[in-house]
Coordinates of C-alpha atoms in Angstrom, one line a residue:
M115 CA 46.5 12.6 -35.8
Q116 CA 42.9 11.4 -35.0
S117 CA 41.8 8.1 -37.1
P118 CA 39.5 8.4 -39.8
L119 CA 37.7 5.4 -38.7
T120 CA 37.3 6.6 -35.1
P121 CA 33.4 6.8 -35.1
L122 CA 33.3 3.2 -36.4
V123 CA 35.8 1.9 -34.0
F124 CA 34.1 3.8 -31.1
P125 CA 30.3 3.9 -31.9
W126 CA 29.5 5.6 -28.6
L127 CA 30.3 8.8 -29.9
S128 CA 27.4 11.1 -30.3
W129 CA 25.1 10.8 -33.3
R130 CA 26.3 14.3 -34.6
E131 CA 29.8 13.0 -34.7
R132 CA 28.8 10.1 -36.5
A133 CA 26.5 12.5 -38.9
N134 CA 29.6 14.7 -39.8
F135 CA 32.0 11.8 -40.2
R136 CA 32.4 11.8 -43.8
R137 CA 32.3 15.4 -44.1
T138 CA 35.1 15.7 -41.4
Y139 CA 37.4 13.0 -43.2
P140 CA 36.5 12.9 -46.9
M141 CA 39.9 12.5 -48.4
K142 CA 41.0 10.1 -45.7
I143 CA 37.9 7.7 -46.1
Q144 CA 39.1 7.7 -50.0
S145 CA 42.6 7.1 -49.3
S146 CA 42.5 4.4 -46.6
Q147 CA 43.0 1.3 -47.9
Q148 CA 43.7 -0.8 -44.7
C149 CA 42.3 -1.0 -41.3
C150 CA 44.7 -2.9 -38.5
G151 CA 46.4 -4.5 -41.3
V152 CA 43.5 -5.7 -43.3
P153 CA 42.4 -4.3 -46.7
M154 CA 39.4 -2.6 -46.9
A155 CA 37.1 -1.1 -49.8
T156 CA 37.0 2.6 -49.7
D157 CA 33.0 2.4 -50.7
S158 CA 32.2 -0.2 -47.9
V159 CA 33.8 2.4 -45.3
S160 CA 32.0 5.0 -47.0
Q161 CA 28.3 3.5 -47.1
L162 CA 28.9 2.2 -43.6
A163 CA 29.5 5.7 -42.3
D164 CA 26.5 6.9 -44.2
S165 CA 24.4 3.9 -42.5
L166 CA 25.4 4.9 -39.1
A167 CA 24.8 8.8 -39.8
K168 CA 21.3 8.1 -41.3
A169 CA 20.4 5.6 -38.9
A170 CA 20.8 8.0 -35.8
V171 CA 19.3 10.8 -37.5
E172 CA 16.3 8.8 -38.4
E173 CA 16.0 7.3 -34.6
G174 CA 16.1 10.9 -33.6
E175 CA 17.4 10.1 -30.3
L176 CA 19.8 12.2 -28.2
S177 CA 21.3 10.2 -25.2
Y178 CA 22.8 11.1 -22.0
K179 CA 22.2 8.0 -20.2
G180 CA 24.4 6.7 -17.3
Q181 CA 26.7 9.8 -17.5
G182 CA 26.2 10.6 -14.0
R183 CA 26.2 14.1 -14.2
K184 CA 24.8 16.5 -11.6
L185 CA 22.8 19.0 -12.9
D186 CA 21.9 21.9 -10.7
D187 CA 21.7 25.2 -12.5
A188 CA 21.5 26.6 -16.0
Q189 CA 25.2 26.8 -16.4
S190 CA 25.3 23.1 -15.9
V191 CA 23.2 22.1 -18.8
E192 CA 24.3 24.8 -21.0
E193 CA 25.9 22.5 -23.6
M194 CA 22.8 20.2 -23.2
V195 CA 20.5 22.7 -24.0
K196 CA 22.5 23.6 -27.0
E197 CA 22.6 20.4 -28.5
I198 CA 18.9 19.8 -27.8
L199 CA 18.2 23.0 -29.6
D200 CA 20.5 22.0 -32.6
F201 CA 19.1 18.6 -32.8
E202 CA 16.8 18.6 -35.9
D203 CA 13.6 16.8 -35.6
L204 CA 14.4 15.6 -32.1
Q205 CA 12.1 12.7 -31.1
A206 CA 13.5 11.1 -28.2
L207 CA 15.7 12.4 -24.9
R208 CA 17.3 10.0 -22.8
L209 CA 18.5 11.4 -19.2
E210 CA 18.6 8.2 -17.3
G211 CA 21.4 8.0 -14.6
N212 CA 21.8 11.7 -13.9
T213 CA 20.5 13.8 -11.1
I214 CA 18.5 16.9 -12.4
G215 CA 17.6 19.8 -10.1
V216 CA 14.5 22.3 -10.8
V217 CA 16.6 25.1 -12.2
A218 CA 18.6 22.6 -14.7
A219 CA 15.2 21.0 -15.8
Q220 CA 13.6 24.4 -16.2
A221 CA 16.3 25.0 -18.8
I222 CA 16.2 21.6 -20.5
A223 CA 12.3 22.2 -20.7
K224 CA 12.9 25.7 -22.4
A225 CA 15.0 24.0 -25.0
L226 CA 12.4 21.4 -25.6
E227 CA 9.5 24.0 -26.4
T228 CA 10.2 23.9 -29.9
K229 CA 10.2 20.4 -30.4
S230 CA 6.9 19.4 -31.9
K231 CA 8.2 16.0 -33.1
F232 CA 9.2 14.7 -29.6
K233 CA 7.5 11.4 -28.8
R234 CA 9.8 9.5 -26.2
C235 CA 10.7 10.2 -22.5
Y236 CA 13.6 8.2 -21.1
W237 CA 13.7 9.5 -17.8
S238 CA 14.1 7.0 -15.3
D239 CA 16.6 7.6 -12.2
M240 CA 17.2 11.2 -12.9
F241 CA 16.6 12.5 -9.6
T242 CA 19.1 10.6 -7.2
G243 CA 20.1 13.0 -4.2
R244 CA 17.2 15.2 -4.7
L245 CA 14.5 16.3 -2.2
R246 CA 11.1 15.0 -3.1
S247 CA 10.0 18.8 -2.8
E248 CA 12.3 19.3 -5.9
I249 CA 10.8 16.5 -8.2
P250 CA 7.4 18.0 -8.9
P251 CA 8.5 21.5 -10.0
A252 CA 11.0 19.8 -12.1
L253 CA 8.3 17.4 -14.0
N254 CA 5.9 20.0 -14.4
S255 CA 8.5 22.5 -16.1
L256 CA 9.4 19.4 -18.5
G257 CA 5.7 18.6 -18.9
D258 CA 4.3 22.1 -19.8
A259 CA 7.4 22.3 -22.3
L260 CA 6.1 19.2 -24.1
M261 CA 2.5 20.8 -24.1
L262 CA 3.7 24.0 -25.2
A263 CA 5.8 22.2 -28.5
G264 CA 2.4 20.3 -29.5
A265 CA 4.5 17.0 -28.8
R266 CA 2.7 13.8 -29.4
L267 CA 4.4 11.2 -27.1
T268 CA 4.4 7.4 -27.3
V269 CA 6.7 6.5 -24.4
I270 CA 6.9 8.0 -20.8
D271 CA 9.4 6.2 -18.6
L272 CA 9.9 7.7 -15.0
S273 CA 10.7 4.4 -13.5
D274 CA 13.1 4.3 -10.3
N275 CA 12.3 8.0 -9.2
A276 CA 11.2 7.2 -5.9
F277 CA 8.7 10.5 -6.0
G278 CA 5.8 9.2 -4.2
P279 CA 2.2 10.7 -4.7
D280 CA 3.5 14.3 -5.1
G281 CA 5.5 13.3 -8.2
V282 CA 2.4 11.8 -9.8
K283 CA 1.0 15.0 -9.2
G284 CA 4.0 16.4 -11.3
I285 CA 3.0 14.5 -14.5
E286 CA -1.1 14.9 -13.8
K287 CA -1.5 17.8 -16.1
L288 CA 0.8 16.1 -19.0
L289 CA -1.0 12.9 -18.5
K290 CA -4.4 14.8 -19.0
S291 CA -3.2 16.7 -21.9
T292 CA -3.2 16.4 -25.6
A293 CA 0.6 15.3 -25.7
C294 CA -0.8 12.1 -24.5
Y295 CA -3.5 11.3 -26.5
T296 CA -1.1 9.3 -28.4
L297 CA 0.6 7.5 -25.5
Q298 CA 1.6 3.7 -25.9
E299 CA 3.8 3.0 -23.0
L300 CA 4.0 4.2 -19.4
R301 CA 6.5 2.8 -17.3
L302 CA 6.3 4.0 -13.4
N303 CA 8.5 1.2 -11.8
N304 CA 9.7 1.7 -8.3
C305 CA 8.3 5.2 -7.8
G306 CA 6.7 4.7 -4.6
M307 CA 3.5 6.2 -5.7
G308 CA 1.0 4.4 -3.0
I309 CA -2.5 4.5 -2.7
G310 CA -2.9 8.4 -3.3
G311 CA -0.4 8.1 -6.6
G312 CA -2.3 5.3 -7.6
K313 CA -5.6 6.9 -7.7
I314 CA -4.3 10.1 -9.3
L315 CA -2.7 8.1 -12.0
A316 CA -5.9 6.4 -12.5
A317 CA -7.9 9.3 -12.6
S318 CA -5.3 11.1 -15.2
L319 CA -5.3 8.1 -17.6
T320 CA -9.3 8.2 -17.3
Q321 CA -9.8 12.1 -18.2
C322 CA -7.1 11.6 -21.1
H323 CA -9.0 8.7 -22.4
K324 CA -12.5 10.5 -22.2
K325 CA -11.0 13.9 -23.8
S326 CA -9.2 12.1 -26.6
S327 CA -12.2 9.7 -27.3
A328 CA -14.3 13.0 -27.8
E329 CA -11.8 13.9 -30.6
G330 CA -12.2 10.7 -32.2
A331 CA -8.9 9.3 -31.3
P332 CA -9.2 7.6 -27.9
L333 CA -6.2 6.9 -25.6
G334 CA -4.5 3.3 -26.9
L335 CA -1.9 2.6 -24.0
K336 CA -0.3 -0.7 -24.9
V337 CA 2.3 -1.1 -22.0
F338 CA 1.5 -0.5 -18.2
V339 CA 4.6 -1.0 -15.9
A340 CA 4.1 0.2 -12.0
G341 CA 6.1 -2.6 -9.9
R342 CA 7.1 -1.8 -6.4
N343 CA 4.7 1.0 -5.9
R344 CA 2.6 0.0 -2.7
L345 CA -0.6 0.4 -5.0
E346 CA -2.5 -2.0 -2.4
N347 CA -6.3 -2.8 -2.8
D348 CA -7.4 1.0 -3.3
G349 CA -4.8 1.9 -5.9
A350 CA -5.0 -1.4 -7.9
T351 CA -8.8 -1.2 -8.1
A352 CA -8.6 2.5 -9.1
L353 CA -6.1 1.6 -12.0
A354 CA -8.4 -1.6 -13.0
Q355 CA -11.2 0.9 -13.9
A356 CA -8.8 3.0 -16.2
F357 CA -7.4 -0.3 -17.8
Q358 CA -11.3 -1.3 -18.4
L359 CA -12.2 1.8 -20.0
M360 CA -9.0 1.9 -22.3
G361 CA -9.5 -1.7 -23.2
S362 CA -5.9 -1.6 -25.3
L363 CA -3.5 -2.9 -23.1
E364 CA -1.0 -5.6 -24.2
E365 CA 1.4 -5.4 -21.2
I366 CA 0.5 -5.4 -17.6
H367 CA 3.3 -5.1 -15.2
M368 CA 2.3 -4.9 -11.5
P369 CA 4.6 -7.1 -9.0
Q370 CA 5.3 -6.3 -5.5
N371 CA 2.4 -4.0 -4.6
G372 CA 0.7 -5.4 -1.4
I373 CA -2.5 -6.1 -3.5
N374 CA -4.9 -8.7 -2.0
H375 CA -7.8 -10.6 -3.4
P376 CA -10.0 -7.4 -3.7
G377 CA -7.6 -5.6 -5.8
V378 CA -7.1 -8.7 -7.8
T379 CA -10.5 -9.5 -8.5
A380 CA -10.8 -5.8 -9.6
L381 CA -7.8 -6.4 -11.8
A382 CA -9.4 -9.8 -13.3
T383 CA -12.6 -7.9 -14.2
A384 CA -10.4 -5.3 -16.0
V385 CA -8.3 -7.7 -18.0
Q386 CA -11.5 -9.4 -19.7
H387 CA -11.9 -6.2 -21.3
N388 CA -8.3 -5.9 -23.0
A389 CA -8.4 -8.8 -25.3
G390 CA -5.4 -8.1 -26.8
L391 CA -3.0 -8.7 -23.6
R392 CA -0.2 -10.8 -24.1
I393 CA 1.9 -10.3 -21.0
L394 CA 0.3 -10.1 -17.1
N395 CA 2.9 -9.8 -14.3
L396 CA 1.2 -9.8 -10.8
N397 CA 4.2 -11.4 -8.9
D398 CA 4.6 -11.2 -5.5
N399 CA 0.9 -9.9 -4.7
T400 CA -1.3 -12.0 -2.5
F401 CA -4.1 -13.4 -4.7
S402 CA -5.6 -16.1 -2.3
E403 CA -7.9 -18.7 -3.7
K404 CA -10.7 -16.2 -4.4
G405 CA -8.5 -14.0 -6.4
A406 CA -7.0 -16.8 -8.3
I407 CA -10.2 -18.3 -9.2
A408 CA -11.4 -14.8 -10.4
M409 CA -8.3 -14.4 -12.3
A410 CA -8.7 -17.5 -14.0
Q411 CA -12.3 -16.8 -15.2
A412 CA -10.8 -13.7 -16.5
L413 CA -8.2 -15.3 -18.7
K414 CA -10.7 -17.2 -20.3
H415 CA -11.3 -14.1 -22.3
L416 CA -7.5 -13.6 -23.4
R417 CA -6.8 -15.4 -26.5
S418 CA -3.6 -13.5 -27.1
I419 CA -2.0 -14.2 -23.7
Q420 CA 1.8 -15.3 -23.9
V421 CA 3.0 -14.8 -20.5
I422 CA 1.5 -15.3 -17.2
N423 CA 3.4 -14.6 -14.0
F424 CA 1.7 -15.5 -10.8
G425 CA 4.6 -16.6 -9.1
D426 CA 4.7 -15.7 -5.0
C427 CA 1.1 -15.0 -5.4
L428 CA -0.4 -17.7 -2.9
V429 CA -2.8 -19.1 -5.5
R430 CA -3.2 -22.3 -3.7
P431 CA -4.4 -25.7 -4.7
A432 CA -8.2 -24.3 -5.9
G433 CA -6.8 -21.4 -7.6
A434 CA -4.0 -23.7 -9.5
I435 CA -6.6 -26.1 -10.5
A436 CA -9.1 -23.2 -11.7
I437 CA -6.1 -21.7 -13.7
A438 CA -5.3 -25.2 -15.2
E439 CA -8.8 -25.7 -16.4
T440 CA -8.7 -22.4 -18.2
V441 CA -5.2 -23.1 -19.6
S442 CA -6.4 -26.4 -21.0
E443 CA -9.6 -25.0 -22.5
G444 CA -8.0 -22.1 -24.3
L445 CA -4.7 -19.7 -24.1
P446 CA -3.6 -21.1 -27.7
I447 CA -0.1 -19.3 -27.8
L448 CA 0.8 -19.3 -24.1
K449 CA 4.8 -19.3 -23.9
E450 CA 5.3 -19.2 -20.0
L451 CA 3.1 -20.0 -17.0
N452 CA 4.7 -19.2 -13.5
L453 CA 2.9 -20.5 -10.3
S454 CA 6.0 -20.8 -8.1
F455 CA 5.7 -20.4 -4.2
G456 CA 2.1 -20.6 -4.2
E457 CA 1.3 -23.3 -1.4
I458 CA 0.1 -25.6 -4.5
T459 CA 0.0 -29.4 -3.7
E460 CA 0.9 -32.5 -5.8
E461 CA -2.6 -33.1 -7.1
A462 CA -3.1 -29.1 -8.2
A463 CA 0.4 -29.4 -9.8
L464 CA -0.4 -32.5 -11.8
A465 CA -3.5 -30.8 -13.2
V466 CA -1.5 -27.7 -14.0
A467 CA 0.9 -30.2 -16.1
Q468 CA -1.9 -32.1 -17.8
A469 CA -3.3 -28.7 -18.7
V470 CA -0.2 -27.6 -20.7
K471 CA 0.5 -30.7 -22.5
D472 CA -1.3 -29.6 -25.8
R473 CA 0.0 -25.8 -25.4
D474 CA 2.6 -26.2 -28.5
K475 CA 4.0 -22.4 -28.2
L476 CA 4.8 -23.3 -24.3
E477 CA 8.5 -22.8 -23.4
K478 CA 8.3 -22.8 -19.5
L479 CA 6.2 -24.0 -16.5
D480 CA 7.6 -22.6 -13.3
L481 CA 6.1 -24.6 -10.3
N482 CA 9.1 -24.4 -7.8
G483 CA 8.7 -23.3 -4.2
N484 CA 5.4 -25.1 -3.7
C485 CA 3.9 -27.7 -1.4
L486 CA 4.7 -31.2 -3.4
G487 CA 7.2 -33.0 -1.2
E488 CA 9.6 -35.6 -2.6
D489 CA 7.2 -37.9 -4.1
G490 CA 5.1 -35.1 -5.5
C491 CA 8.2 -33.6 -7.2
K492 CA 9.1 -37.1 -8.6
A493 CA 5.3 -37.6 -10.0
L494 CA 5.4 -34.4 -11.4
K495 CA 8.6 -35.0 -13.4
D496 CA 7.5 -38.4 -14.2
A497 CA 4.1 -36.9 -15.6
M498 CA 5.8 -34.2 -17.7
E499 CA 8.3 -36.8 -19.2
G500 CA 5.5 -39.2 -20.0
M501 CA 3.7 -36.3 -22.0
N502 CA 7.2 -35.6 -23.8
I503 CA 7.3 -31.8 -22.3
G504 CA 9.7 -32.7 -19.3
K505 CA 12.1 -29.8 -20.7
L506 CA 9.4 -27.1 -20.3
L507 CA 9.7 -27.8 -16.3
G508 CA 11.4 -25.3 -14.3
S509 CA 13.6 -26.2 -11.4
L510 CA 11.9 -27.5 -8.2
S511 CA 14.8 -27.2 -5.9
D512 CA 13.0 -25.1 -3.5
D513 CA 9.9 -27.1 -3.0
E514 CA 8.5 -26.3 0.6
G515 CA 7.8 -30.0 1.2
E516 CA 4.2 -31.9 1.8
P517 CA 1.4 -29.6 3.6
E518 CA 0.5 -30.2 7.0
D519 CA -2.1 -32.8 7.5
D520 CA -4.5 -30.2 8.9
Y521 CA -4.2 -28.1 5.7
E522 CA -7.8 -26.9 4.7
D523 CA -9.0 -24.2 2.3
E524 CA -8.7 -21.0 4.2
D525 CA -10.4 -19.0 1.9
E526 CA -13.8 -20.1 3.1
E527 CA -13.5 -18.0 6.4
E528 CA -10.9 -15.4 5.2
D529 CA -10.6 -12.0 6.6
E530 CA -8.1 -9.1 6.5
D531 CA -6.6 -10.3 9.8
D532 CA -5.7 -13.7 7.9
E533 CA -4.3 -12.2 5.1
D534 CA -2.0 -10.1 7.1
V535 CA -0.6 -13.3 8.5
E536 CA 0.0 -15.0 5.6
E537 CA 1.6 -12.2 3.9
E538 CA 4.2 -12.0 7.0
E539 CA 4.8 -16.0 6.4
L540 CA 5.3 -15.5 2.8
A541 CA 7.5 -12.5 3.5
E542 CA 9.7 -14.5 5.7
E543 CA 10.0 -17.3 3.2
E544 CA 11.1 -14.5 0.7
E545 CA 13.6 -13.0 2.8
E546 CA 15.0 -16.8 2.9
E547 CA 14.8 -17.1 -0.8
E548 CA 16.5 -13.6 -1.4
E549 CA 19.3 -14.2 0.9
E550 CA 20.3 -17.5 -1.0
E551 CA 20.2 -15.9 -4.3
S552 CA 22.2 -13.1 -3.0
N553 CA 24.8 -15.2 -1.7
D554 CA 24.8 -17.1 -5.2
V555 CA 25.8 -20.4 -3.0
K556 CA 27.5 -23.1 -5.4
P557 CA 25.9 -26.7 -5.2
S558 CA 29.2 -27.8 -4.2
T559 CA 29.1 -25.3 -1.3
P560 CA 27.6 -26.7 2.4
V561 CA 24.5 -24.4 2.9
S562 CA 25.4 -22.6 6.2
A563 CA 24.7 -18.9 5.4
P564 CA 22.9 -17.3 8.1
R565 CA 19.3 -16.5 8.2
P566 CA 18.5 -13.1 7.0
P567 CA 17.7 -10.5 10.2
D568 CA 14.1 -10.5 11.0
V569 CA 12.4 -7.0 12.2
S570 CA 13.2 -7.3 15.9
S571 CA 17.0 -7.7 15.1
F572 CA 16.4 -4.5 12.7
L573 CA 15.0 -2.4 15.4
S574 CA 17.4 -3.3 17.9
F575 CA 20.4 -2.7 15.9
P576 CA 19.6 -1.0 12.8
S577 CA 21.6 -0.9 9.5
P578 CA 20.7 0.0 5.8
D579 CA 21.6 -3.9 4.9
K580 CA 19.6 -5.3 7.4
L581 CA 16.7 -3.1 6.3
L582 CA 17.0 -4.2 2.6
K583 CA 17.1 -8.1 3.5
L584 CA 13.9 -7.7 5.5
G585 CA 12.6 -8.4 1.6
A586 CA 10.2 -6.7 -0.4
K587 CA 7.3 -6.7 2.5
R588 CA 9.6 -5.0 4.9
A589 CA 7.3 -2.2 5.4
L590 CA 4.3 -4.5 6.0
L591 CA 6.4 -6.5 8.7
I592 CA 7.9 -3.5 10.4
E593 CA 4.0 -2.2 10.5
Q594 CA 3.0 -5.6 12.1
Q595 CA 5.9 -5.8 14.4
V596 CA 5.6 -2.1 16.1
D597 CA 2.7 -1.5 18.8
V598 CA 1.3 1.8 17.0
S599 CA -0.9 2.3 20.0
D600 CA 1.8 3.4 22.1
A601 CA 3.1 6.7 20.8
T602 CA 6.8 6.4 22.3
K603 CA 7.3 3.0 20.6
T604 CA 6.2 4.5 17.3
A605 CA 8.2 7.4 17.8
E606 CA 11.4 5.1 18.6
A607 CA 10.8 2.8 15.6
F608 CA 10.3 5.8 13.5
L609 CA 13.7 7.2 14.7
K610 CA 15.4 3.7 14.1
I611 CA 14.1 3.5 10.8
A612 CA 15.1 6.8 9.6
S613 CA 18.6 6.3 11.3
V614 CA 19.6 4.3 8.0
Y615 CA 18.6 6.6 5.3
K616 CA 21.1 7.4 2.7
E617 CA 20.2 10.0 0.3
D618 CA 22.8 8.8 -2.2
N619 CA 21.5 5.3 -2.4
N620 CA 18.0 5.0 -4.0
E621 CA 17.2 1.5 -3.1
V622 CA 17.7 2.3 0.7
K623 CA 16.0 5.5 0.6
N624 CA 12.8 4.0 -0.8
A625 CA 12.8 1.1 1.7
V626 CA 13.0 3.8 4.7
L627 CA 10.4 6.1 3.3
D628 CA 8.2 3.2 2.2
S629 CA 8.4 1.8 5.9
I630 CA 7.8 5.1 7.7
D631 CA 5.0 5.8 5.3
A632 CA 3.3 2.5 6.2
L633 CA 4.1 2.6 9.8
L634 CA 2.8 6.3 10.4
K635 CA -0.3 5.5 8.2
K636 CA -1.4 2.8 10.4
A637 CA -0.6 4.8 13.4
F638 CA -2.6 7.8 12.5
A639 CA -5.4 5.7 11.4
T640 CA -5.6 3.9 14.5
P641 CA -8.2 5.4 16.7
S642 CA -6.3 5.2 20.2
F643 CA -3.1 6.9 18.8
Q644 CA -2.3 10.1 20.4
G645 CA -0.6 12.3 17.8
Y646 CA 0.5 14.7 20.0
S647 CA 2.0 12.2 22.2
F648 CA 4.0 11.0 19.3
V649 CA 5.4 14.4 18.5
S650 CA 6.3 14.9 22.1
S651 CA 8.1 11.6 22.2
L652 CA 9.9 12.5 19.1
L653 CA 11.2 16.0 20.4
V654 CA 12.3 14.4 23.5
L655 CA 14.1 11.6 21.6
L656 CA 15.7 14.4 19.5
G657 CA 16.8 16.5 22.8
L658 CA 14.6 19.1 21.6
L659 CA 12.3 18.8 24.9
K660 CA 13.1 17.6 28.4
S661 CA 11.5 14.9 29.7
E662 CA 10.6 14.0 33.5
D663 CA 11.5 10.2 32.9
K664 CA 15.2 11.4 31.9
V665 CA 14.8 9.7 28.4
K666 CA 18.4 9.7 26.8
P667 CA 18.1 11.6 23.4
V668 CA 19.4 9.5 20.3
L669 CA 22.2 10.8 18.3
V670 CA 20.7 12.9 15.5
V671 CA 21.8 12.1 12.1
P672 CA 20.7 13.6 8.8
G673 CA 18.2 10.7 8.2
H674 CA 16.1 11.7 11.1
L675 CA 15.8 15.2 9.3
H676 CA 15.2 14.1 5.7
A677 CA 12.6 11.4 7.0
L678 CA 10.6 14.3 9.0
E679 CA 11.1 16.4 6.2
H680 CA 9.2 13.6 4.0
V681 CA 6.4 12.8 6.6
V682 CA 5.3 16.4 7.3
R683 CA 4.4 16.5 3.6
Q684 CA 2.2 13.5 3.5
D685 CA -1.5 13.4 3.8
Y686 CA -1.8 11.2 6.9
F687 CA 0.3 13.7 8.9
P688 CA -1.9 15.8 10.7
K689 CA -1.5 19.4 10.0
E690 CA -1.9 20.6 13.7
N691 CA 1.3 18.6 14.6
V692 CA 3.2 19.9 11.7
A693 CA 2.7 23.4 13.3
V694 CA 4.3 21.9 16.8
L695 CA 7.3 20.2 15.0
Q696 CA 8.0 23.5 13.2
A697 CA 7.8 25.6 16.0
F698 CA 10.5 23.5 18.0
M699 CA 12.6 22.5 14.7
S700 CA 13.0 26.3 14.0
R701 CA 14.6 27.0 17.4

């Protein structure tokens, strides 16, 4: 016989099981005097059951999170659809950690069409193993249903879905609709949006704000998350314009997006207009001193800022000193300041330490991985201790040592080529750091871990592990390594990268597609690059075309075909080349 306390002992049971708990076991609850040998008051058990049921109903959430279901057709979601339909006043649906096909999404969407009180979409990581072409129609179906229902959304989370620019198009109509006039949180972390997706997203938010303002209730987005999306300068600049227009943001998270000082400067202008901003996370973008100084000026307008994460941003001494000046003049409730791995010297680090001495709310200062040297680290620690704030200073274990004697301010004559070199050097440093972290080396263990593979090692002997260990800037490193003026070399690199593609591993799949996009985008944008030669080389290497040079074809693997299917859908890939590929592949 089932225990009358099952929903209490096993709280992961569904809300409906909890809600029906007392109706199912009324007499058993009243007669139950002990649980595991401990006397229990019947009223307490009854009240607890009521509280659980009430809380679940008030929360209005139906969750299938992390169940790993493969939902392909209407039959596979039949039970889910029934539960959605039966859930009165449904407000939130969690689908994270399942994989949903187009037909299944359409069936779920049909059930959502009557849910007028729906508010929160927790739909991250729900397309694992799906073709990118499946994602936009699935998202369109779900979005259309919410619009039809008259929903007023507050949260959209589509992180970790790797849907690229086309996926953004799948939510474009929803974002512009009345359903999103009330949106407060938009989370699109690790979606591979690229510059194109960033621009579409920015335009959608801008139109939503304009239309909602015309109705007297302007869009007041509070949380924006879009890390690891390769937005670069153009995507960041487009979004900055939308941020400036809204002026309501409290959190901005845009780490690892390949943004340089033009994009950072645009964001700096935008954040000034978001006076309620509490968290600004731009970790692992390349500010340089120009961007850091612009951001320091913008921070002067942000009295509510609590967390500043400019780690791995190459702010350099002048940028750090400018930020220190801003901190010393204001930012009264600052809790965390991260300026790690920024080529900051001892003098600049001491200026930062001096600036935070009167920040009563400060909980952590991170200056690790800079260029202080042994004496500089000691001086910084002594200074912090002398001001009775030593406990706020994070570890300095990864300090890079004192800078070279010929270190100068490189911003004076900085150009794009300089930035590319700096990013490559920074990426190499990050690779070493990530390798050390992943190995979790204990202090007592001799540090003898091998260096992570470089790009040439990966291209010589490709593997998923080597690709991932190239770090967050792997696409940039590969793009710089390959001579894109040579169509054959570009084709060879393309196939080597594609060979490690894994449909069932989101991280590897994203890494492959991002790297391929970066490589081919640069190639087709190069005036001397011959697209038809590239396609011919591909066909020869795939064994579909004979070559006079007796080129040995590669062993064709599914990754090659998945990658080709992806690239022919991208804007950078010429349509005339698609026709040639199609003619040969169809044979």
